[in-house]
Short mmCIF file of C-alpha atoms and ligand atoms in Angstrom, two decimals:
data_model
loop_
_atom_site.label_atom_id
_atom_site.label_comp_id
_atom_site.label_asym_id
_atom_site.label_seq_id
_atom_site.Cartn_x
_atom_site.Cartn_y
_atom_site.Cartn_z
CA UNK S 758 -22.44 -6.04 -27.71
CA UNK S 759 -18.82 -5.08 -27.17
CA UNK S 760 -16.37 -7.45 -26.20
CA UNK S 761 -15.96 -6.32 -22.88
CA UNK S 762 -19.65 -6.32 -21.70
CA UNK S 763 -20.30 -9.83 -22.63
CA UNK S 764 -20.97 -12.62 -19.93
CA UNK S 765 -17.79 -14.84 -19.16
CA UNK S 766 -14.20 -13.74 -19.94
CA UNK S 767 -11.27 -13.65 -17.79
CA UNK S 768 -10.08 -10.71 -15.66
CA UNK S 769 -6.17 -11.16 -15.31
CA UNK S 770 -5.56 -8.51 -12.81
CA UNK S 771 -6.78 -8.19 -9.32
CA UNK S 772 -5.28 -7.23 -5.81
CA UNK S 773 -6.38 -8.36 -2.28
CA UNK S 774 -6.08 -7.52 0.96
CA UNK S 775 -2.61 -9.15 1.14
CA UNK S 776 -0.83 -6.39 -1.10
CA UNK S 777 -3.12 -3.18 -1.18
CA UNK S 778 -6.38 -4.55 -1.96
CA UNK S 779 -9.58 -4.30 0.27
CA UNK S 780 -11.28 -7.75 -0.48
CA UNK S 781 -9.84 -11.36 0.87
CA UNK S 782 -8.37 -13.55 -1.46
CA UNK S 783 -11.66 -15.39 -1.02
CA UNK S 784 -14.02 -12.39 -1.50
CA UNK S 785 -11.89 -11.48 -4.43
CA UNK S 786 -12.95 -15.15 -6.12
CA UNK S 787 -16.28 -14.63 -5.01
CA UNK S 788 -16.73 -11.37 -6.75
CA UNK S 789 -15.31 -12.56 -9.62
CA UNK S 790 -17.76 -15.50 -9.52
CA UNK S 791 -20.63 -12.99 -9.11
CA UNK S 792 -19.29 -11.24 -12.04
CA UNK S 793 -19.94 -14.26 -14.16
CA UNK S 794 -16.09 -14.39 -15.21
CA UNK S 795 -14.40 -18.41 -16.56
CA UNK S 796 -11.44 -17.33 -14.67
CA UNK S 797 -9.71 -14.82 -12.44
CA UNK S 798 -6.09 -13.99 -11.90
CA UNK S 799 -4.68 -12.56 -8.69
CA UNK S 800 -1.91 -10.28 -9.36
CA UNK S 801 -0.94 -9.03 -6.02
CA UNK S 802 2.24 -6.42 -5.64
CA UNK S 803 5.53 -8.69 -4.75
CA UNK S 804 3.66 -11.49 -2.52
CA UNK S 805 1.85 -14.56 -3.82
CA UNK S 806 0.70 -14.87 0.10
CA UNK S 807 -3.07 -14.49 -1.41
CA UNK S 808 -3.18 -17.63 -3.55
CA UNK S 809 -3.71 -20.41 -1.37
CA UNK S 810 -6.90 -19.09 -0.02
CA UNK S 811 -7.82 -18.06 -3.47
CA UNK S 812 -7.33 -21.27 -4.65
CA UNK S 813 -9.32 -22.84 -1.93
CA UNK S 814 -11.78 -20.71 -2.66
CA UNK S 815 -12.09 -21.68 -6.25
CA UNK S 816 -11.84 -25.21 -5.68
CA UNK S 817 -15.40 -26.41 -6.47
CA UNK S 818 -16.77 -23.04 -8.13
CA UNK S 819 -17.11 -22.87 -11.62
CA UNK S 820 -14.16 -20.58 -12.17
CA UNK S 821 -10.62 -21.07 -12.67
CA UNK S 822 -7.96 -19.29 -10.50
CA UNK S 823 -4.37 -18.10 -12.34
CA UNK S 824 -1.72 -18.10 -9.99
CA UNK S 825 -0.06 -14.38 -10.81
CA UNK S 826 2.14 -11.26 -9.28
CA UNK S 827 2.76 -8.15 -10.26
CA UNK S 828 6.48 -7.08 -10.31
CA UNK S 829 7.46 -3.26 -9.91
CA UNK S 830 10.88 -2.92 -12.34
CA UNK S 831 13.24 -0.15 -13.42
CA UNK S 832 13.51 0.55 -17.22
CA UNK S 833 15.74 3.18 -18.09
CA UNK S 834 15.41 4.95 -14.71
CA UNK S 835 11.59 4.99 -14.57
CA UNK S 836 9.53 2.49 -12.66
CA UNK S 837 6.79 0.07 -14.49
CA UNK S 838 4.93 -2.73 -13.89
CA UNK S 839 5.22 -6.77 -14.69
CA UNK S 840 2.37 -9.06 -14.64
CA UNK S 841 3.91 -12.70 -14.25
CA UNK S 842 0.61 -15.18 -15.15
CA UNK S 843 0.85 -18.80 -14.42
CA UNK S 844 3.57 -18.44 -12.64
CA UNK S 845 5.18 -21.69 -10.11
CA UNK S 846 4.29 -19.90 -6.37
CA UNK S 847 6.76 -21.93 -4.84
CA UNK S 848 9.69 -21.28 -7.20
CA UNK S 849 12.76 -20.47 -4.74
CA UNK S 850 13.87 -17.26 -7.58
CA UNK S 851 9.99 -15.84 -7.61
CA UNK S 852 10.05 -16.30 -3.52
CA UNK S 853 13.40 -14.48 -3.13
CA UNK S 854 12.47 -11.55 -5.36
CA UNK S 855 9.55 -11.06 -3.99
CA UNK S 856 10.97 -11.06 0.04
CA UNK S 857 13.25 -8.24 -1.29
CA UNK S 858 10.84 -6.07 -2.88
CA UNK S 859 9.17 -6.25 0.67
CA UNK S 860 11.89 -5.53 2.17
CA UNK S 861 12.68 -2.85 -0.31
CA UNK S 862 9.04 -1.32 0.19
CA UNK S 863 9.24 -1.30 4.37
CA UNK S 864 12.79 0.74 3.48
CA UNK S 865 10.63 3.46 1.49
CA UNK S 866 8.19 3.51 4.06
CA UNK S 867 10.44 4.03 6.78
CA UNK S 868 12.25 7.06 4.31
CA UNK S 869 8.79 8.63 3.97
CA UNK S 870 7.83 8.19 7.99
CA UNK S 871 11.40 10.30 8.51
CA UNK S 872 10.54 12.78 5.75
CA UNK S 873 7.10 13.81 7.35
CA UNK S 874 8.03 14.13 10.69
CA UNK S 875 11.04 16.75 8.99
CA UNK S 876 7.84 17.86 7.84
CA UNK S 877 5.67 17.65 10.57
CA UNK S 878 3.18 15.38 9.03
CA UNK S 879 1.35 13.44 11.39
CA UNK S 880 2.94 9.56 10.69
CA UNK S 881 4.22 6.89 11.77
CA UNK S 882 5.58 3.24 10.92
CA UNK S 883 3.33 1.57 13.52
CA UNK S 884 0.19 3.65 11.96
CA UNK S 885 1.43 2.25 8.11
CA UNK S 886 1.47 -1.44 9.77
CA UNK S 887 -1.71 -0.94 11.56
CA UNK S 888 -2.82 -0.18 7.53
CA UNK S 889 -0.88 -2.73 6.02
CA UNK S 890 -1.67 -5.60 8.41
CA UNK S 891 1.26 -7.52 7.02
CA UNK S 892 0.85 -6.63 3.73
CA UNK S 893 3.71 -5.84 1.53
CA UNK S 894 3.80 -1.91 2.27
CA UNK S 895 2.52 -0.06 -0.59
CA UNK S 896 1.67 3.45 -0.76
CA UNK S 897 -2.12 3.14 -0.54
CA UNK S 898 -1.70 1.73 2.87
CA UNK S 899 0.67 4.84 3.52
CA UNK S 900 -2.94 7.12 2.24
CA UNK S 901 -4.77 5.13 4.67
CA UNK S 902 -2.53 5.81 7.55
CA UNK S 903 -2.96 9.87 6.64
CA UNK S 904 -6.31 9.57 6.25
CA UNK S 905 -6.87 7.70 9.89
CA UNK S 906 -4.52 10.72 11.41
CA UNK S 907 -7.14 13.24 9.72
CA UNK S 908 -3.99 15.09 8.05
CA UNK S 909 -6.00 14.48 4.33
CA UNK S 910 -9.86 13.99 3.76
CA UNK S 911 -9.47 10.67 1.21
CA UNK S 912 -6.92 8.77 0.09
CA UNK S 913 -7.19 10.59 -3.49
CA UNK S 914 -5.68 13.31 -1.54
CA UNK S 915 -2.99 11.81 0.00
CA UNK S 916 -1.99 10.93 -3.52
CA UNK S 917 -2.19 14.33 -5.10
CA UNK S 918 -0.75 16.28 -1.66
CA UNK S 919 2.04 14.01 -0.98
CA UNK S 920 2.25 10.78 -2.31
CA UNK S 921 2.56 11.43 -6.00
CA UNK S 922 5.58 11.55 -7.88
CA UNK S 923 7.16 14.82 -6.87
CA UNK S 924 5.27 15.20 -3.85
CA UNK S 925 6.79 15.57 -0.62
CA UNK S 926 6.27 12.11 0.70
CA UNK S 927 6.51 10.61 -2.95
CA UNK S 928 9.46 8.74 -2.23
CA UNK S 929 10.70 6.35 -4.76
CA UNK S 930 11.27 2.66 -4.18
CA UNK S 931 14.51 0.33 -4.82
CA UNK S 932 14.08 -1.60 -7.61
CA UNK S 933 14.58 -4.31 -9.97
CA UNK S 934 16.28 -3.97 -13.41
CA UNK S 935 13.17 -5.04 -15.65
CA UNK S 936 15.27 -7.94 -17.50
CA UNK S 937 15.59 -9.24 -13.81
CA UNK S 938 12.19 -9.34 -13.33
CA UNK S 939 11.23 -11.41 -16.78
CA UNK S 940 14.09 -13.30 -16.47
CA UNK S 941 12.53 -14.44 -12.69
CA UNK S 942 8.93 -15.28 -14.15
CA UNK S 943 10.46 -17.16 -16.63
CA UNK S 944 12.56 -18.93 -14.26
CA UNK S 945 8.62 -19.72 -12.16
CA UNK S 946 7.23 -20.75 -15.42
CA UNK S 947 4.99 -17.89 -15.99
CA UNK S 948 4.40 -15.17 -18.65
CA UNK S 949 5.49 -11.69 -17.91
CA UNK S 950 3.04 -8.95 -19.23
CA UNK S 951 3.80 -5.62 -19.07
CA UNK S 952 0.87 -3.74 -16.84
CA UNK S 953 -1.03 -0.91 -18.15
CA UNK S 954 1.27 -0.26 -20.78
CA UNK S 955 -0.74 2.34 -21.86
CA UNK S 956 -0.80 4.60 -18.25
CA UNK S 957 3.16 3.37 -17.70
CA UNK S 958 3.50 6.18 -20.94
CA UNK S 959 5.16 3.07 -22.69
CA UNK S 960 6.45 4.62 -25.47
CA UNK S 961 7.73 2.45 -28.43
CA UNK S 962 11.70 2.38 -27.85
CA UNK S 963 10.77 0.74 -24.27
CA UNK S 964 8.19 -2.32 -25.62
CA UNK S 965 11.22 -2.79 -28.19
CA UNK S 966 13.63 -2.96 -25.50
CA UNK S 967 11.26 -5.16 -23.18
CA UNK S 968 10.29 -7.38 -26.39
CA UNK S 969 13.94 -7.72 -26.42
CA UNK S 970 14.16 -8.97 -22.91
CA UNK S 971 11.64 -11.62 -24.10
CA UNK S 972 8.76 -9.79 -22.02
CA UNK S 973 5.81 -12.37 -23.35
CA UNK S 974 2.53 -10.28 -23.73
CA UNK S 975 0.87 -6.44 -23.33
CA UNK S 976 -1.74 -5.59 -20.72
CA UNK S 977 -3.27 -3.39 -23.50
CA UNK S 978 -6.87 -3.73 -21.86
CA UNK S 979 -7.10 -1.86 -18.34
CA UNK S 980 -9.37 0.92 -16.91
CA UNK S 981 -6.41 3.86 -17.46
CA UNK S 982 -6.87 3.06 -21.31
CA UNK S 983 -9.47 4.55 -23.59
CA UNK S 984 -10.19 2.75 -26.91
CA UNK S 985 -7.75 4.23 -28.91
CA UNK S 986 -5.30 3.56 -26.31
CA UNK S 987 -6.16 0.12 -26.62
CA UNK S 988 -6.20 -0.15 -30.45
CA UNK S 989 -2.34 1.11 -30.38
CA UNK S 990 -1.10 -1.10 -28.25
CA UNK S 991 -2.96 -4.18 -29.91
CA UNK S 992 -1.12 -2.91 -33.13
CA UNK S 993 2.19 -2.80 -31.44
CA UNK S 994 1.25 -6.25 -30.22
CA UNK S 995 0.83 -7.76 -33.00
CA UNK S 996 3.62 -5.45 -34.73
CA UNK S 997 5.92 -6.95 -32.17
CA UNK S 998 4.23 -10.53 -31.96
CA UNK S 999 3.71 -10.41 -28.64
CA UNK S 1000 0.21 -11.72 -26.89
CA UNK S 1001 -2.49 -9.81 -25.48
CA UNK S 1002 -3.88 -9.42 -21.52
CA UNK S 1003 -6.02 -7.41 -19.68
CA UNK S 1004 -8.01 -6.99 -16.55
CA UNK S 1005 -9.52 -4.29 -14.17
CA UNK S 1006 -6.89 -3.83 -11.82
CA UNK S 1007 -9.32 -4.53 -9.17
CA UNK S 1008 -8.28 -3.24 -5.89
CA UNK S 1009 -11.60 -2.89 -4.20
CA UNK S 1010 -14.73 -1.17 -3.92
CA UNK S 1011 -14.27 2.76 -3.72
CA UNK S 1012 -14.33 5.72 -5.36
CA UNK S 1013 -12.11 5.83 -8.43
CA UNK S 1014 -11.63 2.21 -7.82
CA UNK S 1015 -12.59 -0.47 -11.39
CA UNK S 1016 -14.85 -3.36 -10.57
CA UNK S 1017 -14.09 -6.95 -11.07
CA UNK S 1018 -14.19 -7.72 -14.73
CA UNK S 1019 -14.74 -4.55 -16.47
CA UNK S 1020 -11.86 -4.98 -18.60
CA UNK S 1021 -12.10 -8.55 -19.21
CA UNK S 1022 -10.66 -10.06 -22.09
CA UNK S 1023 -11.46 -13.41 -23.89
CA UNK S 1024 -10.87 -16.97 -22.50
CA UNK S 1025 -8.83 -17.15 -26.05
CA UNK S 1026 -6.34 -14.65 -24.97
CA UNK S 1027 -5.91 -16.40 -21.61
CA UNK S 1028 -5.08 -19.85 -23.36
CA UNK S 1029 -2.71 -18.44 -25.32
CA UNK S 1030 -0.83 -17.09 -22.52
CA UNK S 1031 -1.10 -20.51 -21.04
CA UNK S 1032 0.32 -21.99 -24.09
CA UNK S 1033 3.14 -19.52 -23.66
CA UNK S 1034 4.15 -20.40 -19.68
CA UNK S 1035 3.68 -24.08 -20.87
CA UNK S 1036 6.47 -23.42 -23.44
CA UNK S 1037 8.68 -21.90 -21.03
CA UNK S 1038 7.98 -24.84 -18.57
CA UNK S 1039 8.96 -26.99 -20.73
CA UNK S 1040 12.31 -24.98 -21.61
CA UNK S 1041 13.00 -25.01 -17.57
CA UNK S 1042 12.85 -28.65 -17.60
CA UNK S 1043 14.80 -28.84 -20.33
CA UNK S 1044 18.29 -26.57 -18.68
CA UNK S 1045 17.82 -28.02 -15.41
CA UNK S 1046 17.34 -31.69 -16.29
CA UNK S 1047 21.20 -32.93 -16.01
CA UNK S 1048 22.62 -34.80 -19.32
P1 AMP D 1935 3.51 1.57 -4.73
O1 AMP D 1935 3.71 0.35 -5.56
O2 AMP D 1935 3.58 1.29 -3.28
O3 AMP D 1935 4.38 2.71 -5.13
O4 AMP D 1935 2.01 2.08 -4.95
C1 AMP D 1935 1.43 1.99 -6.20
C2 AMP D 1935 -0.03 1.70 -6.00
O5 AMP D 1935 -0.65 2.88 -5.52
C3 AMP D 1935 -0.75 1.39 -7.30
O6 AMP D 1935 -0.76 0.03 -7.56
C4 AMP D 1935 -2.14 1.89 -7.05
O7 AMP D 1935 -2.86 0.88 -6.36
C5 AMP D 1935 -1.94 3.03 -6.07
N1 AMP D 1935 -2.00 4.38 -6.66
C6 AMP D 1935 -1.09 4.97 -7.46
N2 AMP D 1935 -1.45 6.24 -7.75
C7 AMP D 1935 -2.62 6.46 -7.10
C8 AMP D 1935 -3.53 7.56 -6.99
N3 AMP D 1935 -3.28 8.71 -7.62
N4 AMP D 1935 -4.64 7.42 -6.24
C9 AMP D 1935 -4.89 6.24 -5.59
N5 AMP D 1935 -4.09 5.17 -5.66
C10 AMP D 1935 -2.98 5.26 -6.40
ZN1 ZN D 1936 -1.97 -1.63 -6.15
FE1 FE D 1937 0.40 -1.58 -11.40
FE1 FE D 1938 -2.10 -3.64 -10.24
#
């Protein structure tokens, strides 16, 4: 049986309804549960608002919740993503990053309300909120708002007409530089894993240059990869000593969207990166204990 299809495992990424996910916190858990998986991680985009109810949720169930986020970063003028796993939700440096990414996002969705009404595009900031309920903005919720006004079918669509990269709504975001970003997980105790490494087009020079940064593991298992995908980046993982992650990205039930714990990856690989966000704990301690 492959490794993947086998009962237990971990996913280690998942959205909810509090960045651009469709389930609850809750419901996310309880899928997860369903799924028959030891432990889940919720990764949600900038906000760690999701993991008190998750945790609640998990309190009791036979499944173990890791506390994560996933970070959007600038590497040599391109945009990818950072899992941090395990990381300290309350740390002040996590917290502050993560109120000016939001802030950062409501910027971009207030460029891309301005550009389609140059355009004439049905849309508005008080439609993207009604999508977003609160939610850092992110550009599915800006899909949903098209799709309510009837200017696209599906939110597919609204990706390929005008939300993709060149589109005419595909308006980029501010950004972090990437070493920020690690630096800032580290700083919460956590790991930082770069996200679909594979679908980023992660070529070589950039995992040198984020191993260099002391970025921690490689999401090499995720639904964008294929196997041989996968088998490339577990050889640059190991060429590079860095750990292995995956997960399915979950952000939902839909069309095009993964289920909960189709990539999941061994409770093995998951202890290791705990092993890892223990270490830099530890090292934390260490610089900020006075002398
Ligand atoms: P953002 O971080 O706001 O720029 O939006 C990125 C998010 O949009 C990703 O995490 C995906 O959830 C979603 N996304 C990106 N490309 C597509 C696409 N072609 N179709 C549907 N969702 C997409
Ligand atoms: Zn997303
Ligand atoms: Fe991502
Ligand atoms: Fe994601």
């Amino acid at each position: 049986m492959p490794e993947s299809s086998s009962p237990g495992g971990v996913d280690l990424h998942t959205h909810t309804n509090c960045s651009d996910g469709v389930f609850s916190p809750s419901e996310v858990v309880r899928a997860a549960l369903d799924a028959g998986l030891e432990a889940v991680a919720i990764t949600d985009h900038d906000t760690l608002a999701g993991i008190d109810e998750a945790r609640h949720a998990a309190l009791d169930a036979p499944i173990e919740l890791v506390v994560g986020v996933e970070l959007s970063a600038r590497i040599h003028n391109r945009e990818l993503h950072i899992l941090g796993l395990f990381v300290d939700q309350t740390n002040l440096d996590l917290v502050t990053l993560g109120k000016a990414q939001r802030d950062n996002r409501r910027d971009r969705a207030e460029r891309i309300v301005a550009r389609a009404q140059a355009l004439r595009i049905e849309l508005s900031m008080a439609a993207i909120d009604r999508c977003a309920a609160g939610a850092p903005i992110g550009r599915p919720h800006v899909a949903r708002a098209l799709v309510a006004a009837a200017v696209v079918p599906n939110q597919e669509q609204a990706f390929k007409q005008y939300l993709g990269i060149g589109r005419p709504l595909g308006v980029p975001k501010q950004l972090p530089d990437y070493r920020h970003a690690i630096e800032t997980i580290h700083r919460a105790g956590g790991v930082a894993v770069v996200a679909h490494a594979g679908s980023s087009r992660i070529r070589n020079k950039l995992l040198l240059d984020l191993a260099a940064a002391g970025i921690d593991g490689i999401e090499i298992r995720h639904p964008q990869h294929g196997r041989n995908r996968e088998i490339r980046l577990s050889d640059a993982a190991r060429r590079l000593e860095l750990l292995r992650s995956g997960g399915s990205d979950f952000h939902g039930p839909g069309r095009g969207n993964s289920t909960i714990g189709s990539c999941r990856v061994p409770m093995l690989w998951c202890e290791k990166l705990r092993q890892r966000s223990n270490r830099h704990r530890a090292e934390n301690d260490c610089t900020e204990r006075p002398l």
